[in-house]
GROMACS .gro file of C-alpha atoms in nm:
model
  249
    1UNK     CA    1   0.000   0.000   0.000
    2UNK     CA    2   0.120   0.323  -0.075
    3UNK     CA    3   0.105   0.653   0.132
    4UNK     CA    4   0.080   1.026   0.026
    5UNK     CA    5   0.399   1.142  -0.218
    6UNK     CA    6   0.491   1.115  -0.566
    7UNK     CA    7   0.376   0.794  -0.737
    8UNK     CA    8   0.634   0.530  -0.864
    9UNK     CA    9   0.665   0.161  -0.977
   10UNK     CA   10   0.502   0.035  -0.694
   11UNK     CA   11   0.205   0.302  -0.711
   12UNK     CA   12  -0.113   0.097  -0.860
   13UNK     CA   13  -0.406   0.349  -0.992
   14UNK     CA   14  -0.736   0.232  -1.120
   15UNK     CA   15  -1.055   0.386  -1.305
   16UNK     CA   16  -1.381   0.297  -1.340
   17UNK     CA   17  -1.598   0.440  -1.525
   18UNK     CA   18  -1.944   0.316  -1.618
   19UNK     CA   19  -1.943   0.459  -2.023
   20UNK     CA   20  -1.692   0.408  -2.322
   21UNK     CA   21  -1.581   0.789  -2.286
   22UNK     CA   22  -1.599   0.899  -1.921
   23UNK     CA   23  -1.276   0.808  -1.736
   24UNK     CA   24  -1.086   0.967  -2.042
   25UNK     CA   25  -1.311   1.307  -1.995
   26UNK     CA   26  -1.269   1.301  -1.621
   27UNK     CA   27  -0.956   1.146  -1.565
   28UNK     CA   28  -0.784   1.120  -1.847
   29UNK     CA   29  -0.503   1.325  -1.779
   30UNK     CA   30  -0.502   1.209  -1.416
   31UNK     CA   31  -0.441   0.845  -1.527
   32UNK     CA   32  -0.147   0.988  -1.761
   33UNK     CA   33   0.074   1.157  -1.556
   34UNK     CA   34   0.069   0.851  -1.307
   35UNK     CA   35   0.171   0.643  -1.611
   36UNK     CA   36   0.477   0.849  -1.714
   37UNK     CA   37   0.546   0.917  -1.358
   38UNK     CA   38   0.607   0.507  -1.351
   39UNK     CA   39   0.255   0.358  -1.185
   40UNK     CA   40   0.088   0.081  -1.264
   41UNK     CA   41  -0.273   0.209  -1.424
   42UNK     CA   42  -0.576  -0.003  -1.554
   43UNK     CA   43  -0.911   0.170  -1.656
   44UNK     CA   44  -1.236  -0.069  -1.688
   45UNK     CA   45  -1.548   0.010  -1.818
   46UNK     CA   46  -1.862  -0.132  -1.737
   47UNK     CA   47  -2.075  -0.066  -2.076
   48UNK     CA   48  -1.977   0.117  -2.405
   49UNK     CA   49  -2.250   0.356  -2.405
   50UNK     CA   50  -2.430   0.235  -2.676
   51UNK     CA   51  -2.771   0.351  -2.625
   52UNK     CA   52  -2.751   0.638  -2.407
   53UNK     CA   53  -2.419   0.777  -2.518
   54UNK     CA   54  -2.422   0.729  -2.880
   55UNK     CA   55  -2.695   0.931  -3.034
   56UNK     CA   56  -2.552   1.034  -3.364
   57UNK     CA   57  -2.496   0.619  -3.398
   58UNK     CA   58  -2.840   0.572  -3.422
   59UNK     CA   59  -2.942   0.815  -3.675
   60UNK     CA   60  -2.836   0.573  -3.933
   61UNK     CA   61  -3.134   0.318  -3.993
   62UNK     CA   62  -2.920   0.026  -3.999
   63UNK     CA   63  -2.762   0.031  -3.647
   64UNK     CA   64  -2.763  -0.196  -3.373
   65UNK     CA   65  -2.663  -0.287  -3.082
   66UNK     CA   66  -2.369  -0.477  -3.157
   67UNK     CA   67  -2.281  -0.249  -3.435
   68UNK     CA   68  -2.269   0.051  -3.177
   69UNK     CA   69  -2.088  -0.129  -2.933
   70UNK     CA   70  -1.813  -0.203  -3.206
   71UNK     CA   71  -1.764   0.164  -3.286
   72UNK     CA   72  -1.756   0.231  -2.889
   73UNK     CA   73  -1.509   0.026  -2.815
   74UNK     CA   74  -1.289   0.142  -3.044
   75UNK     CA   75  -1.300   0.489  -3.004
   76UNK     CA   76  -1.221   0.413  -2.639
   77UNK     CA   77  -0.933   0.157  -2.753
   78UNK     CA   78  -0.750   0.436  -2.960
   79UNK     CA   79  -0.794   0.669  -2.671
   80UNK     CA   80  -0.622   0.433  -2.422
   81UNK     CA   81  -0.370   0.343  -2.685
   82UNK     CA   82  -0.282   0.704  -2.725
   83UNK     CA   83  -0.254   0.769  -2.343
   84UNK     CA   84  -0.067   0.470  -2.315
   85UNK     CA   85  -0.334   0.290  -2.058
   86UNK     CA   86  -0.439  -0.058  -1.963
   87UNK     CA   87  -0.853  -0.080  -2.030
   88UNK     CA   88  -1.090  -0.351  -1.998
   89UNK     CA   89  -1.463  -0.368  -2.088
   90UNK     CA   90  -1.680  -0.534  -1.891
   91UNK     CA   91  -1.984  -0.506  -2.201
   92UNK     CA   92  -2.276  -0.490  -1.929
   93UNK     CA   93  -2.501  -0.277  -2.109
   94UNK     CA   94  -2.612   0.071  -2.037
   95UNK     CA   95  -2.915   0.276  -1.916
   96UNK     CA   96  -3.015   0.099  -1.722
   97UNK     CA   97  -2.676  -0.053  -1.584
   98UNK     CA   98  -2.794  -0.288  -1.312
   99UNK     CA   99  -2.522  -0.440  -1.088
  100UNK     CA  100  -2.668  -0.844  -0.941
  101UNK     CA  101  -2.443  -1.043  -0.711
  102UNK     CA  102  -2.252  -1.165  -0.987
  103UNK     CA  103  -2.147  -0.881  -1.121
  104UNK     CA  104  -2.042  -0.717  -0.859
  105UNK     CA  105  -1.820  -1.016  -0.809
  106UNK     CA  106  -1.648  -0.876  -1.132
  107UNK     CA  107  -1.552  -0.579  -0.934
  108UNK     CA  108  -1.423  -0.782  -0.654
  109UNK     CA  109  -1.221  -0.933  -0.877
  110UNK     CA  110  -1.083  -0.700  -1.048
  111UNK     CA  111  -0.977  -0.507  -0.714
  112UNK     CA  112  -0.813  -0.855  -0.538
  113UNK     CA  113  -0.677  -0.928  -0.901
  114UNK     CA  114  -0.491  -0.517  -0.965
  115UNK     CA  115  -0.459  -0.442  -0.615
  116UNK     CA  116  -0.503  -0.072  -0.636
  117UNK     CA  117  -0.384   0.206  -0.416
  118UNK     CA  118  -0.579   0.476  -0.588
  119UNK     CA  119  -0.925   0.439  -0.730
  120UNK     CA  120  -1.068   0.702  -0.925
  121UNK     CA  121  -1.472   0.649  -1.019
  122UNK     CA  122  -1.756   0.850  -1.054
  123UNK     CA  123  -1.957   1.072  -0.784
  124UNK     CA  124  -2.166   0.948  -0.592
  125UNK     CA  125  -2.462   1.134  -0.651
  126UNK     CA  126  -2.575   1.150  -1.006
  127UNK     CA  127  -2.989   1.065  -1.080
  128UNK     CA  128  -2.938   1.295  -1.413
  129UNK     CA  129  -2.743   0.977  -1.490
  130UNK     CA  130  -2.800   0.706  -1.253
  131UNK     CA  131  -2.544   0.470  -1.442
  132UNK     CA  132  -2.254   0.703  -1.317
  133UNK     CA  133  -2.399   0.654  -0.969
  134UNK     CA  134  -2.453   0.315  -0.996
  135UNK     CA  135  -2.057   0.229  -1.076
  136UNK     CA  136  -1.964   0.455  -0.805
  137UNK     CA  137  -2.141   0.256  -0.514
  138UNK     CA  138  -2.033  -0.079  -0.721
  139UNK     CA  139  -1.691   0.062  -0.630
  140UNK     CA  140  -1.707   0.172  -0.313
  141UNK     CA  141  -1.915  -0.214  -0.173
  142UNK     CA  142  -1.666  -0.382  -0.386
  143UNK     CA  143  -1.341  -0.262  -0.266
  144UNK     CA  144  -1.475  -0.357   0.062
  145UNK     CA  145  -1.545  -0.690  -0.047
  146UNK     CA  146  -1.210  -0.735  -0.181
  147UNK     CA  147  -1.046  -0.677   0.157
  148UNK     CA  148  -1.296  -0.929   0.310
  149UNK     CA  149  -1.270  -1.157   0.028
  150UNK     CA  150  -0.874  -1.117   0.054
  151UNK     CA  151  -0.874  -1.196   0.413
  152UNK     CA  152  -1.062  -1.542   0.410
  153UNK     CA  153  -0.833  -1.635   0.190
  154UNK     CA  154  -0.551  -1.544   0.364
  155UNK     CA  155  -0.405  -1.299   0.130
  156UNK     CA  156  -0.173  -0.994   0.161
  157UNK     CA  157  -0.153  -0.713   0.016
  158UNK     CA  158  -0.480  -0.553  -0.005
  159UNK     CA  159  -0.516  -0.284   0.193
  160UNK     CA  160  -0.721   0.039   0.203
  161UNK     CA  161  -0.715   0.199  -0.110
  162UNK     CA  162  -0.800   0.556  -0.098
  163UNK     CA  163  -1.075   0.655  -0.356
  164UNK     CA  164  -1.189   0.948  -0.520
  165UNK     CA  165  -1.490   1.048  -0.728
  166UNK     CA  166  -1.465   1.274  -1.032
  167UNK     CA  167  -1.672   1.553  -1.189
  168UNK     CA  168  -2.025   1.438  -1.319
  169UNK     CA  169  -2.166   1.632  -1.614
  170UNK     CA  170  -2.020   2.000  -1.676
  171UNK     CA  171  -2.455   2.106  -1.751
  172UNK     CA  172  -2.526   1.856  -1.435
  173UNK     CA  173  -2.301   2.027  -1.177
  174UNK     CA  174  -2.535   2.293  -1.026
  175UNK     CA  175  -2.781   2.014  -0.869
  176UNK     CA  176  -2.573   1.755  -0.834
  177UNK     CA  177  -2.346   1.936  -0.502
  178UNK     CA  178  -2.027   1.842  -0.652
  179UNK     CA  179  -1.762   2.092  -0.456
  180UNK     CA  180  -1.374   1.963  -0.565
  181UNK     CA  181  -1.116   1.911  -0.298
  182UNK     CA  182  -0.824   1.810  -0.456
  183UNK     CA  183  -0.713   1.933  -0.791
  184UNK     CA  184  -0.431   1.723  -1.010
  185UNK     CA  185  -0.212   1.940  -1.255
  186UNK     CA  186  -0.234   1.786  -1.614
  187UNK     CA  187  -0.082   2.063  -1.809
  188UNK     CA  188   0.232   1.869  -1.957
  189UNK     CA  189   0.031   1.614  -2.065
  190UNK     CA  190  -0.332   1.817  -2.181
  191UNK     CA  191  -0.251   1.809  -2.564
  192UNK     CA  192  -0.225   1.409  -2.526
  193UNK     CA  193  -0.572   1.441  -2.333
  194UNK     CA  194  -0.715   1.649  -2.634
  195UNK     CA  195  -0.600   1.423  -2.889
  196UNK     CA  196  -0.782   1.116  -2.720
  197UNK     CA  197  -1.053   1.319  -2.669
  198UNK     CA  198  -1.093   1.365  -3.023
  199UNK     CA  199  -1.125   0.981  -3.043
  200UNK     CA  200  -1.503   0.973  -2.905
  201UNK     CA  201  -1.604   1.286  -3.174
  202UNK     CA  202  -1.794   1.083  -3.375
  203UNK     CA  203  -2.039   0.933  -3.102
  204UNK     CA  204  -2.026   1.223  -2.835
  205UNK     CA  205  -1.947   1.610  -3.028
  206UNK     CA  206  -2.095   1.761  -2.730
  207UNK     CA  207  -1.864   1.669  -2.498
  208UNK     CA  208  -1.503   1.810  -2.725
  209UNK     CA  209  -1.713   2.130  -2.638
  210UNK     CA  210  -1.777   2.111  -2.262
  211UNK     CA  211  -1.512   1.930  -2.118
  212UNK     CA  212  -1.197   2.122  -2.252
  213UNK     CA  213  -1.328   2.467  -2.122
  214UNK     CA  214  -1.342   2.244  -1.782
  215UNK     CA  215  -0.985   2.188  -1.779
  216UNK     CA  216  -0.896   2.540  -1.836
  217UNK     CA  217  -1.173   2.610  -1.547
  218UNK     CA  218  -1.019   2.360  -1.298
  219UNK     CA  219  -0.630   2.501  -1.425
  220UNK     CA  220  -0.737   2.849  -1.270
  221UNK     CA  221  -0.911   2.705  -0.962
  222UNK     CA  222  -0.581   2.525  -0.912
  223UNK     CA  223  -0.396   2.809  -0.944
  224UNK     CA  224  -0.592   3.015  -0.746
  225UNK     CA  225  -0.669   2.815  -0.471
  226UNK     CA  226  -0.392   2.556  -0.483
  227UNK     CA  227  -0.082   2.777  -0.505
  228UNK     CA  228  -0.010   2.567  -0.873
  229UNK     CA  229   0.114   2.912  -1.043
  230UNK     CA  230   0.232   2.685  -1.306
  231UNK     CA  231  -0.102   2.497  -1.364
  232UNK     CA  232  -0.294   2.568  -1.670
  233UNK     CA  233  -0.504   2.282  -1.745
  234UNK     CA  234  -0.682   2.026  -1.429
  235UNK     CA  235  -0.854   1.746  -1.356
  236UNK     CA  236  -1.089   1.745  -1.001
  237UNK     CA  237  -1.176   1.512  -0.771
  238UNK     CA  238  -1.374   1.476  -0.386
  239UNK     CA  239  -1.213   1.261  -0.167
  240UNK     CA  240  -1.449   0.992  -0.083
  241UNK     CA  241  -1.254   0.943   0.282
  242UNK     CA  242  -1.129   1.195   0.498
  243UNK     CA  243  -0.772   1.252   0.499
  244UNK     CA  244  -0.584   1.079   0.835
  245UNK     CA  245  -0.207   1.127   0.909
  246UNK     CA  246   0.045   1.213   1.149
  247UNK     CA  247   0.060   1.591   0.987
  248UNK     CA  248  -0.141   1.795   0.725
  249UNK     CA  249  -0.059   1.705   0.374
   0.00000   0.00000   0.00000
């Protein structure tokens, strides 16, 4: 397990997102810099997004399901081959995303299997999109289940990860009570962010218009608040536990 400080080989990060696109919006940068910086990094994905993410998909008559799911996976293939990450797809369909016993035993799994020291997800609190919410309390029972799991079977090495949530929906924010708390610097590695970005164009234009003004956003909030004079371009995140140490970090 490792503490607070700069990450390195042993550092193990992890994203889950519950669309194609959304942990390269959110924490696409994030997930970067810990890969140059030496960590370990794997991104899973519970569904493509192929019906509620992938409108201009389904304007042509001849679409379906599988056909979607094709293009979906790989937009979000390039992407993670252009940031250099690790992804997995789960293919458990979208909207709704429901989570049974046995598939949360995927995300046990996965957690005993990677080990992670840092998991990044989605906030909590999303019914303008309940399949964000839905992989964020996956996350949360299942990385409790892993230590349980990991225990009964006499494992090591699992311990506490510490988790945080990332932004919902830029248009979402005002009713959703999303208030950052920690801010990660993604400036020397933003135009790699933009050009796997430009991966999910075809399925998701909106977003290439929202989500790049965010970074700039979160750059002067870190800057501002964060004494990151150098920061021009950020990712946010809430803590999901409260901070305990021997000093202030």
């Amino acid at each position: 397990m490792i503490g607070n400080g700069p990450p390195g080989p042993e550092t193990r990060l992890m994203v889950f997102g519950a669309h194609a696109a959304d942990w390269c919006f959110r924490a696409g940068g994030t997930a970067t810099r810990y890969l140059q910086a030496g960590a370990q990094v794997r991104v899973v994905c519970a569904t493509f997004g192929e019906r509620g993410e992938s409108a201009p998909q389904w304007q042509n008559p001849e679409a379906t399901v599988e056909s979607v799911k094709a293009i979906r996976r790989a937009e979000s293939q390039r992407a993670a081959d252009i940031l250099g990450v690790d992804i997995e797809f789960l293919d458990l369909d979208d909207n709704p995303l429901v989570i049974d016993a046995q598939r949360m035993q995927l995300y046990v799994d996965r957690i005993r299997d990677f080990r992670p020291d840092i998991i990044l997800t989605h906030w909590n609190y999303e019914p303008t999109n309940r399949d964000h919410q839905t992989v964020s309390e996956t996350v949360v029972r299942a990385t409790s289940l892993a230590r349980v799991a990991a225990v009964q079977a006499r494992e090591s090495g699992i311990g506490r990860a510490r988790i945080f949530l990332f932004e919902p929906d830029v248009m979402a924010q005002p009713i959703l009570g999303f208030a950052p708390d920690t801010y990660i610097d993604i400036t020397p590695v933003w135009d790699r962010k933009i050009e796997a970005l430009e991966c999910y164009r075809p399925t998701q234009p909106g977003l290439l218009e929202r989500w790049p003004e965010r970074g700039q956003l979160r750059g002067v909030e870190a800057r501002a608040i964060g004494g990151m004079p150098s920061c021009q371009y950020a990712e946010a995140f809430r803590r999901f536990q409260p901070y305990a140490g021997e000093y202030f970090v």
